[in-house]
Amino acid sequence: MLGRIWVAIAYSPAMLASVMCNLYRMTSNAQAIAALFRADVAGRNLPALDEIYPDAEAPVVVNGSATRQLAMMRWGWPPFGDVKRPITNVRNLASPMWRSALADPAQRCLVPVTAFSEWSAAPDPVTGRKRKHWFDIAHDPLFAFAGLWRHTENGPRFAFLTCAPNTTVGRIHPKAMPVLLRPGEPCDRWLSVNGVDAAAMQLPLDDALMREITEPAPGARQASLF
């Protein structure tokens, strides 16, 4: 079992709206993860996860001893130094914090995702609150974030890479976007190459592949991919 005991971390709506890349959804299923990411899901089923926030448990694909494995982990790398909350996004790959994990394919992971959200830079003029904007990959109903993970005394935790945004995301959130991996060769490469080549994958996805989407109603499961 990969999950154990967790300490709840309080994330206020205002705090979440002020940070980047801290909300996504995974409304696909274990069978799609098994097929697209070539992972052993051990017969498990997954609920539709409409809104995954920091410190939530989420599915992650890792390199196993013989094959890739589907695991459940908490989102948020353990804090260190003056950092008080778990770290959800990885940007500075030159930092010693990430260097060893990036260099080891066994500590890289795929974070399955069907859409991710960025908060608007300015409040909505009608509501006075920042608004969530959702994005996905038009022809890939299931894709992945490029993730890193590690064991902790309370169980495994993960974070995922961010990069400078493309135009599609940047017009809403000009600071950053997640590093997105399409199924197939990009995912294979992320889980196998050396650290230098892995760092070179910290790039925004081509705008032609992405779109902003209308937010679906809560509880709407993605149609089966198979």
PDB file of C-alpha atoms in Angstrom:
ATOM      1  CA  MET A   1       0.000   0.000   0.000  1.00  0.00           C
ATOM      2  CA  LEU A   2       1.276   3.427  -0.901  1.00  0.00           C
ATOM      3  CA  GLY A   3      -1.037   5.467   1.299  1.00  0.00           C
ATOM      4  CA  ARG A   4      -0.752   5.800   5.094  1.00  0.00           C
ATOM      5  CA  ILE A   5      -1.550   8.675   7.513  1.00  0.00           C
ATOM      6  CA  TRP A   6      -1.912  12.257   6.351  1.00  0.00           C
ATOM      7  CA  VAL A   7      -1.928  15.624   8.057  1.00  0.00           C
ATOM      8  CA  ALA A   8      -4.591  17.925   6.645  1.00  0.00           C
ATOM      9  CA  ILE A   9      -3.249  21.140   5.129  1.00  0.00           C
ATOM     10  CA  ALA A  10      -5.543  24.156   5.020  1.00  0.00           C
ATOM     11  CA  TYR A  11      -5.677  25.897   1.631  1.00  0.00           C
ATOM     12  CA  SER A  12      -8.062  28.843   1.560  1.00  0.00           C
ATOM     13  CA  PRO A  13      -9.854  29.781  -1.701  1.00  0.00           C
ATOM     14  CA  ALA A  14      -7.993  33.103  -1.719  1.00  0.00           C
ATOM     15  CA  MET A  15      -4.631  31.380  -1.377  1.00  0.00           C
ATOM     16  CA  LEU A  16      -5.431  28.912  -4.161  1.00  0.00           C
ATOM     17  CA  ALA A  17      -6.469  31.717  -6.478  1.00  0.00           C
ATOM     18  CA  SER A  18      -3.138  33.433  -5.919  1.00  0.00           C
ATOM     19  CA  VAL A  19      -0.931  30.512  -6.962  1.00  0.00           C
ATOM     20  CA  MET A  20      -0.374  28.712 -10.228  1.00  0.00           C
ATOM     21  CA  CYS A  21      -1.350  25.290 -11.504  1.00  0.00           C
ATOM     22  CA  ASN A  22      -3.101  24.163  -8.319  1.00  0.00           C
ATOM     23  CA  LEU A  23      -6.315  22.646  -9.618  1.00  0.00           C
ATOM     24  CA  TYR A  24      -6.968  19.880 -12.120  1.00  0.00           C
ATOM     25  CA  ARG A  25      -9.407  17.056 -12.787  1.00  0.00           C
ATOM     26  CA  MET A  26      -9.121  13.386 -13.674  1.00  0.00           C
ATOM     27  CA  THR A  27     -12.466  12.050 -14.821  1.00  0.00           C
ATOM     28  CA  SER A  28     -11.211   9.158 -16.923  1.00  0.00           C
ATOM     29  CA  ASN A  29     -10.867   5.608 -15.592  1.00  0.00           C
ATOM     30  CA  ALA A  30      -8.276   3.032 -14.632  1.00  0.00           C
ATOM     31  CA  GLN A  31      -8.773   1.074 -17.851  1.00  0.00           C
ATOM     32  CA  ALA A  32      -7.854   4.120 -19.955  1.00  0.00           C
ATOM     33  CA  ILE A  33      -4.794   4.750 -17.779  1.00  0.00           C
ATOM     34  CA  ALA A  34      -3.738   1.122 -18.244  1.00  0.00           C
ATOM     35  CA  ALA A  35      -4.090   1.302 -22.008  1.00  0.00           C
ATOM     36  CA  LEU A  36      -2.650   4.756 -22.724  1.00  0.00           C
ATOM     37  CA  PHE A  37       0.189   4.710 -20.196  1.00  0.00           C
ATOM     38  CA  ARG A  38       0.872   0.940 -20.274  1.00  0.00           C
ATOM     39  CA  ALA A  39       0.394   0.629 -16.528  1.00  0.00           C
ATOM     40  CA  ASP A  40      -0.656  -2.243 -14.307  1.00  0.00           C
ATOM     41  CA  VAL A  41      -3.718  -0.966 -12.451  1.00  0.00           C
ATOM     42  CA  ALA A  42      -4.149  -4.167 -10.406  1.00  0.00           C
ATOM     43  CA  GLY A  43      -7.854  -4.347 -11.228  1.00  0.00           C
ATOM     44  CA  ARG A  44      -8.656  -1.143  -9.366  1.00  0.00           C
ATOM     45  CA  ASN A  45     -11.413   1.314 -10.244  1.00  0.00           C
ATOM     46  CA  LEU A  46     -11.164   5.084  -9.898  1.00  0.00           C
ATOM     47  CA  PRO A  47     -13.929   7.569  -9.104  1.00  0.00           C
ATOM     48  CA  ALA A  48     -14.388  10.678 -11.243  1.00  0.00           C
ATOM     49  CA  LEU A  49     -12.197  13.332  -9.598  1.00  0.00           C
ATOM     50  CA  ASP A  50     -13.808  16.612 -10.646  1.00  0.00           C
ATOM     51  CA  GLU A  51     -11.526  18.957  -8.702  1.00  0.00           C
ATOM     52  CA  ILE A  52      -8.147  17.855  -7.390  1.00  0.00           C
ATOM     53  CA  TYR A  53      -6.586  20.414  -5.068  1.00  0.00           C
ATOM     54  CA  PRO A  54      -3.236  20.382  -3.222  1.00  0.00           C
ATOM     55  CA  ASP A  55      -2.950  17.723  -0.519  1.00  0.00           C
ATOM     56  CA  ALA A  56      -5.614  15.583  -2.216  1.00  0.00           C
ATOM     57  CA  GLU A  57      -4.923  11.976  -3.092  1.00  0.00           C
ATOM     58  CA  ALA A  58      -4.701  11.364  -6.844  1.00  0.00           C
ATOM     59  CA  PRO A  59      -3.666   8.612  -9.274  1.00  0.00           C
ATOM     60  CA  VAL A  60      -0.039   8.566 -10.427  1.00  0.00           C
ATOM     61  CA  VAL A  61       1.828   6.190 -12.777  1.00  0.00           C
ATOM     62  CA  VAL A  62       5.339   5.177 -11.673  1.00  0.00           C
ATOM     63  CA  ASN A  63       8.074   2.890 -12.949  1.00  0.00           C
ATOM     64  CA  GLY A  64       7.803  -0.479 -11.209  1.00  0.00           C
ATOM     65  CA  SER A  65      10.373  -3.250 -11.049  1.00  0.00           C
ATOM     66  CA  ALA A  66       8.871  -5.040 -14.052  1.00  0.00           C
ATOM     67  CA  THR A  67       6.168  -2.741 -15.394  1.00  0.00           C
ATOM     68  CA  ARG A  68       4.591   0.634 -14.741  1.00  0.00           C
ATOM     69  CA  GLN A  69       2.263   0.757 -11.752  1.00  0.00           C
ATOM     70  CA  LEU A  70      -0.785   2.838 -10.898  1.00  0.00           C
ATOM     71  CA  ALA A  71      -0.471   4.268  -7.391  1.00  0.00           C
ATOM     72  CA  MET A  72      -2.412   6.746  -5.272  1.00  0.00           C
ATOM     73  CA  MET A  73      -0.363   9.583  -3.787  1.00  0.00           C
ATOM     74  CA  ARG A  74      -0.851  12.924  -2.073  1.00  0.00           C
ATOM     75  CA  TRP A  75      -0.222  16.024  -4.134  1.00  0.00           C
ATOM     76  CA  GLY A  76       2.457  18.171  -2.527  1.00  0.00           C
ATOM     77  CA  TRP A  77       6.205  17.649  -2.024  1.00  0.00           C
ATOM     78  CA  PRO A  78       7.222  17.896   1.665  1.00  0.00           C
ATOM     79  CA  PRO A  79       8.033  21.507   2.630  1.00  0.00           C
ATOM     80  CA  PHE A  80      11.518  22.522   3.645  1.00  0.00           C
ATOM     81  CA  GLY A  81      13.286  25.545   5.160  1.00  0.00           C
ATOM     82  CA  ASP A  82      10.978  28.527   5.393  1.00  0.00           C
ATOM     83  CA  VAL A  83       8.345  26.859   3.183  1.00  0.00           C
ATOM     84  CA  LYS A  84       5.325  25.968   5.317  1.00  0.00           C
ATOM     85  CA  ARG A  85       3.053  24.149   2.885  1.00  0.00           C
ATOM     86  CA  PRO A  86       3.744  21.172   0.598  1.00  0.00           C
ATOM     87  CA  ILE A  87       5.208  22.196  -2.764  1.00  0.00           C
ATOM     88  CA  THR A  88       2.898  21.410  -5.654  1.00  0.00           C
ATOM     89  CA  ASN A  89       4.778  22.869  -8.668  1.00  0.00           C
ATOM     90  CA  VAL A  90       8.391  22.342  -9.773  1.00  0.00           C
ATOM     91  CA  ARG A  91       9.935  25.181 -11.782  1.00  0.00           C
ATOM     92  CA  ASN A  92      13.608  25.668 -10.846  1.00  0.00           C
ATOM     93  CA  LEU A  93      15.165  22.358 -11.869  1.00  0.00           C
ATOM     94  CA  ALA A  94      18.647  23.624 -10.955  1.00  0.00           C
ATOM     95  CA  SER A  95      17.640  23.650  -7.281  1.00  0.00           C
ATOM     96  CA  PRO A  96      19.174  20.882  -5.134  1.00  0.00           C
ATOM     97  CA  MET A  97      15.609  20.211  -4.003  1.00  0.00           C
ATOM     98  CA  TRP A  98      14.784  18.605  -7.363  1.00  0.00           C
ATOM     99  CA  ARG A  99      18.134  17.609  -8.811  1.00  0.00           C
ATOM    100  CA  SER A 100      18.351  14.045  -7.471  1.00  0.00           C
ATOM    101  CA  ALA A 101      14.717  13.210  -8.214  1.00  0.00           C
ATOM    102  CA  LEU A 102      14.971  14.543 -11.758  1.00  0.00           C
ATOM    103  CA  ALA A 103      18.122  12.504 -12.387  1.00  0.00           C
ATOM    104  CA  ASP A 104      16.440   9.237 -11.361  1.00  0.00           C
ATOM    105  CA  PRO A 105      13.757   7.811 -13.706  1.00  0.00           C
ATOM    106  CA  ALA A 106      12.422   5.824 -10.747  1.00  0.00           C
ATOM    107  CA  GLN A 107      11.438   9.128  -9.103  1.00  0.00           C
ATOM    108  CA  ARG A 108       9.697  10.524 -12.165  1.00  0.00           C
ATOM    109  CA  CYS A 109       6.011   9.853 -12.663  1.00  0.00           C
ATOM    110  CA  LEU A 110       3.050  10.511 -14.909  1.00  0.00           C
ATOM    111  CA  VAL A 111       0.125  12.377 -13.336  1.00  0.00           C
ATOM    112  CA  PRO A 112      -3.012  11.468 -15.361  1.00  0.00           C
ATOM    113  CA  VAL A 113      -5.242  14.457 -16.090  1.00  0.00           C
ATOM    114  CA  THR A 114      -8.253  15.248 -18.262  1.00  0.00           C
ATOM    115  CA  ALA A 115      -8.234  19.048 -17.756  1.00  0.00           C
ATOM    116  CA  PHE A 116      -6.470  21.643 -15.628  1.00  0.00           C
ATOM    117  CA  SER A 117      -7.431  25.068 -14.375  1.00  0.00           C
ATOM    118  CA  GLU A 118      -5.759  28.448 -14.037  1.00  0.00           C
ATOM    119  CA  TRP A 119      -7.285  31.365 -12.146  1.00  0.00           C
ATOM    120  CA  SER A 120      -7.902  34.627 -13.926  1.00  0.00           C
ATOM    121  CA  ALA A 121      -5.367  37.353 -13.163  1.00  0.00           C
ATOM    122  CA  ALA A 122      -8.065  39.907 -12.339  1.00  0.00           C
ATOM    123  CA  PRO A 123     -11.401  39.508 -10.513  1.00  0.00           C
ATOM    124  CA  ASP A 124     -14.572  39.077 -12.531  1.00  0.00           C
ATOM    125  CA  PRO A 125     -16.229  42.538 -12.829  1.00  0.00           C
ATOM    126  CA  VAL A 126     -19.626  41.056 -11.969  1.00  0.00           C
ATOM    127  CA  THR A 127     -18.795  38.767  -9.040  1.00  0.00           C
ATOM    128  CA  GLY A 128     -15.661  40.523  -7.801  1.00  0.00           C
ATOM    129  CA  ARG A 129     -13.902  37.154  -7.569  1.00  0.00           C
ATOM    130  CA  LYS A 130     -11.256  35.512  -9.688  1.00  0.00           C
ATOM    131  CA  ARG A 131     -12.608  32.928 -12.117  1.00  0.00           C
ATOM    132  CA  LYS A 132     -11.384  29.443 -12.974  1.00  0.00           C
ATOM    133  CA  HIS A 133     -10.444  28.823 -16.613  1.00  0.00           C
ATOM    134  CA  TRP A 134     -10.166  25.196 -17.732  1.00  0.00           C
ATOM    135  CA  PHE A 135      -7.858  23.833 -20.428  1.00  0.00           C
ATOM    136  CA  ASP A 136      -7.297  20.473 -22.091  1.00  0.00           C
ATOM    137  CA  ILE A 137      -5.693  18.866 -25.148  1.00  0.00           C
ATOM    138  CA  ALA A 138      -8.254  18.806 -27.935  1.00  0.00           C
ATOM    139  CA  HIS A 139      -7.520  15.339 -29.332  1.00  0.00           C
ATOM    140  CA  ASP A 140      -6.224  13.674 -26.160  1.00  0.00           C
ATOM    141  CA  PRO A 141      -9.063  13.148 -23.674  1.00  0.00           C
ATOM    142  CA  LEU A 142      -6.480  11.774 -21.234  1.00  0.00           C
ATOM    143  CA  PHE A 143      -2.916  13.095 -20.924  1.00  0.00           C
ATOM    144  CA  ALA A 144      -0.359  13.598 -18.138  1.00  0.00           C
ATOM    145  CA  PHE A 145       1.646  16.115 -16.168  1.00  0.00           C
ATOM    146  CA  ALA A 146       5.391  15.476 -15.958  1.00  0.00           C
ATOM    147  CA  GLY A 147       5.736  14.605 -12.288  1.00  0.00           C
ATOM    148  CA  LEU A 148       8.303  13.824  -9.607  1.00  0.00           C
ATOM    149  CA  TRP A 149       7.602  11.788  -6.481  1.00  0.00           C
ATOM    150  CA  ARG A 150       9.283  10.620  -3.297  1.00  0.00           C
ATOM    151  CA  HIS A 151       8.637   8.516  -0.226  1.00  0.00           C
ATOM    152  CA  THR A 152       8.009  10.306   3.078  1.00  0.00           C
ATOM    153  CA  GLU A 153       7.371   9.025   6.588  1.00  0.00           C
ATOM    154  CA  ASN A 154       3.659   9.581   5.925  1.00  0.00           C
ATOM    155  CA  GLY A 155       3.590   7.942   2.513  1.00  0.00           C
ATOM    156  CA  PRO A 156       4.503   8.993  -1.030  1.00  0.00           C
ATOM    157  CA  ARG A 157       3.979  12.512  -2.344  1.00  0.00           C
ATOM    158  CA  PHE A 158       4.238  14.060  -5.791  1.00  0.00           C
ATOM    159  CA  ALA A 159       4.582  17.415  -7.539  1.00  0.00           C
ATOM    160  CA  PHE A 160       4.690  18.265 -11.234  1.00  0.00           C
ATOM    161  CA  LEU A 161       6.796  20.455 -13.474  1.00  0.00           C
ATOM    162  CA  THR A 162       5.709  23.874 -14.696  1.00  0.00           C
ATOM    163  CA  CYS A 163       7.172  26.065 -17.426  1.00  0.00           C
ATOM    164  CA  ALA A 164       6.612  29.356 -19.201  1.00  0.00           C
ATOM    165  CA  PRO A 165       3.072  29.366 -20.612  1.00  0.00           C
ATOM    166  CA  ASN A 166       2.075  29.120 -24.243  1.00  0.00           C
ATOM    167  CA  THR A 167      -0.278  31.739 -25.688  1.00  0.00           C
ATOM    168  CA  THR A 168      -3.436  29.741 -24.938  1.00  0.00           C
ATOM    169  CA  VAL A 169      -2.764  29.564 -21.205  1.00  0.00           C
ATOM    170  CA  GLY A 170      -0.672  32.731 -20.978  1.00  0.00           C
ATOM    171  CA  ARG A 171      -3.538  35.054 -21.854  1.00  0.00           C
ATOM    172  CA  ILE A 172      -5.194  33.908 -18.609  1.00  0.00           C
ATOM    173  CA  HIS A 173      -2.165  33.094 -16.497  1.00  0.00           C
ATOM    174  CA  PRO A 174       1.035  34.735 -17.766  1.00  0.00           C
ATOM    175  CA  LYS A 175       3.379  33.242 -15.168  1.00  0.00           C
ATOM    176  CA  ALA A 176       3.361  29.502 -15.821  1.00  0.00           C
ATOM    177  CA  MET A 177       1.552  26.371 -16.975  1.00  0.00           C
ATOM    178  CA  PRO A 178       2.069  22.657 -16.288  1.00  0.00           C
ATOM    179  CA  VAL A 179       4.424  20.608 -18.441  1.00  0.00           C
ATOM    180  CA  LEU A 180       1.984  18.451 -20.425  1.00  0.00           C
ATOM    181  CA  LEU A 181       2.785  15.025 -21.866  1.00  0.00           C
ATOM    182  CA  ARG A 182       0.705  13.436 -24.600  1.00  0.00           C
ATOM    183  CA  PRO A 183       0.265   9.638 -24.415  1.00  0.00           C
ATOM    184  CA  GLY A 184       2.919   7.630 -26.222  1.00  0.00           C
ATOM    185  CA  GLU A 185       6.469   8.745 -26.931  1.00  0.00           C
ATOM    186  CA  PRO A 186       6.516  11.868 -24.671  1.00  0.00           C
ATOM    187  CA  CYS A 187       5.427   9.803 -21.655  1.00  0.00           C
ATOM    188  CA  ASP A 188       7.871   7.017 -22.511  1.00  0.00           C
ATOM    189  CA  ARG A 189      10.680   9.543 -22.775  1.00  0.00           C
ATOM    190  CA  TRP A 190       9.863  11.241 -19.482  1.00  0.00           C
ATOM    191  CA  LEU A 191      10.020   7.940 -17.625  1.00  0.00           C
ATOM    192  CA  SER A 192      13.261   6.727 -19.190  1.00  0.00           C
ATOM    193  CA  VAL A 193      15.745   9.408 -20.294  1.00  0.00           C
ATOM    194  CA  ASN A 194      18.644  10.807 -18.267  1.00  0.00           C
ATOM    195  CA  GLY A 195      18.284  13.882 -16.087  1.00  0.00           C
ATOM    196  CA  VAL A 196      19.637  16.333 -18.662  1.00  0.00           C
ATOM    197  CA  ASP A 197      17.212  15.145 -21.323  1.00  0.00           C
ATOM    198  CA  ALA A 198      14.356  15.125 -18.813  1.00  0.00           C
ATOM    199  CA  ALA A 199      15.074  18.759 -17.920  1.00  0.00           C
ATOM    200  CA  ALA A 200      14.967  19.623 -21.622  1.00  0.00           C
ATOM    201  CA  MET A 201      11.318  18.539 -21.661  1.00  0.00           C
ATOM    202  CA  GLN A 202      10.335  21.498 -19.458  1.00  0.00           C
ATOM    203  CA  LEU A 203       8.534  23.231 -22.343  1.00  0.00           C
ATOM    204  CA  PRO A 204       4.984  24.420 -23.035  1.00  0.00           C
ATOM    205  CA  LEU A 205       2.794  22.304 -25.286  1.00  0.00           C
ATOM    206  CA  ASP A 206       2.145  23.664 -28.772  1.00  0.00           C
ATOM    207  CA  ASP A 207      -0.824  26.064 -28.843  1.00  0.00           C
ATOM    208  CA  ALA A 208      -2.289  24.225 -31.830  1.00  0.00           C
ATOM    209  CA  LEU A 209      -2.928  21.183 -29.611  1.00  0.00           C
ATOM    210  CA  MET A 210      -4.665  23.014 -26.772  1.00  0.00           C
ATOM    211  CA  ARG A 211      -7.960  24.734 -26.089  1.00  0.00           C
ATOM    212  CA  GLU A 212      -9.835  26.490 -23.325  1.00  0.00           C
ATOM    213  CA  ILE A 213     -13.001  24.588 -22.490  1.00  0.00           C
ATOM    214  CA  THR A 214     -16.336  25.355 -20.884  1.00  0.00           C
ATOM    215  CA  GLU A 215     -16.433  24.054 -17.351  1.00  0.00           C
ATOM    216  CA  PRO A 216     -18.536  20.866 -17.254  1.00  0.00           C
ATOM    217  CA  ALA A 217     -21.093  20.221 -14.564  1.00  0.00           C
ATOM    218  CA  PRO A 218     -19.699  18.581 -11.391  1.00  0.00           C
ATOM    219  CA  GLY A 219     -19.875  14.785 -11.433  1.00  0.00           C
ATOM    220  CA  ALA A 220     -19.771  14.488 -15.223  1.00  0.00           C
ATOM    221  CA  ARG A 221     -17.566  11.484 -15.963  1.00  0.00           C
ATOM    222  CA  GLN A 222     -15.610  11.479 -19.180  1.00  0.00           C
ATOM    223  CA  ALA A 223     -17.008   9.037 -21.724  1.00  0.00           C
ATOM    224  CA  SER A 224     -15.093   5.770 -22.039  1.00  0.00           C
ATOM    225  CA  LEU A 225     -12.109   5.974 -24.357  1.00  0.00           C
ATOM    226  CA  PHE A 226     -12.529   2.335 -25.368  1.00  0.00           C
TER     227      PHE A 226
END
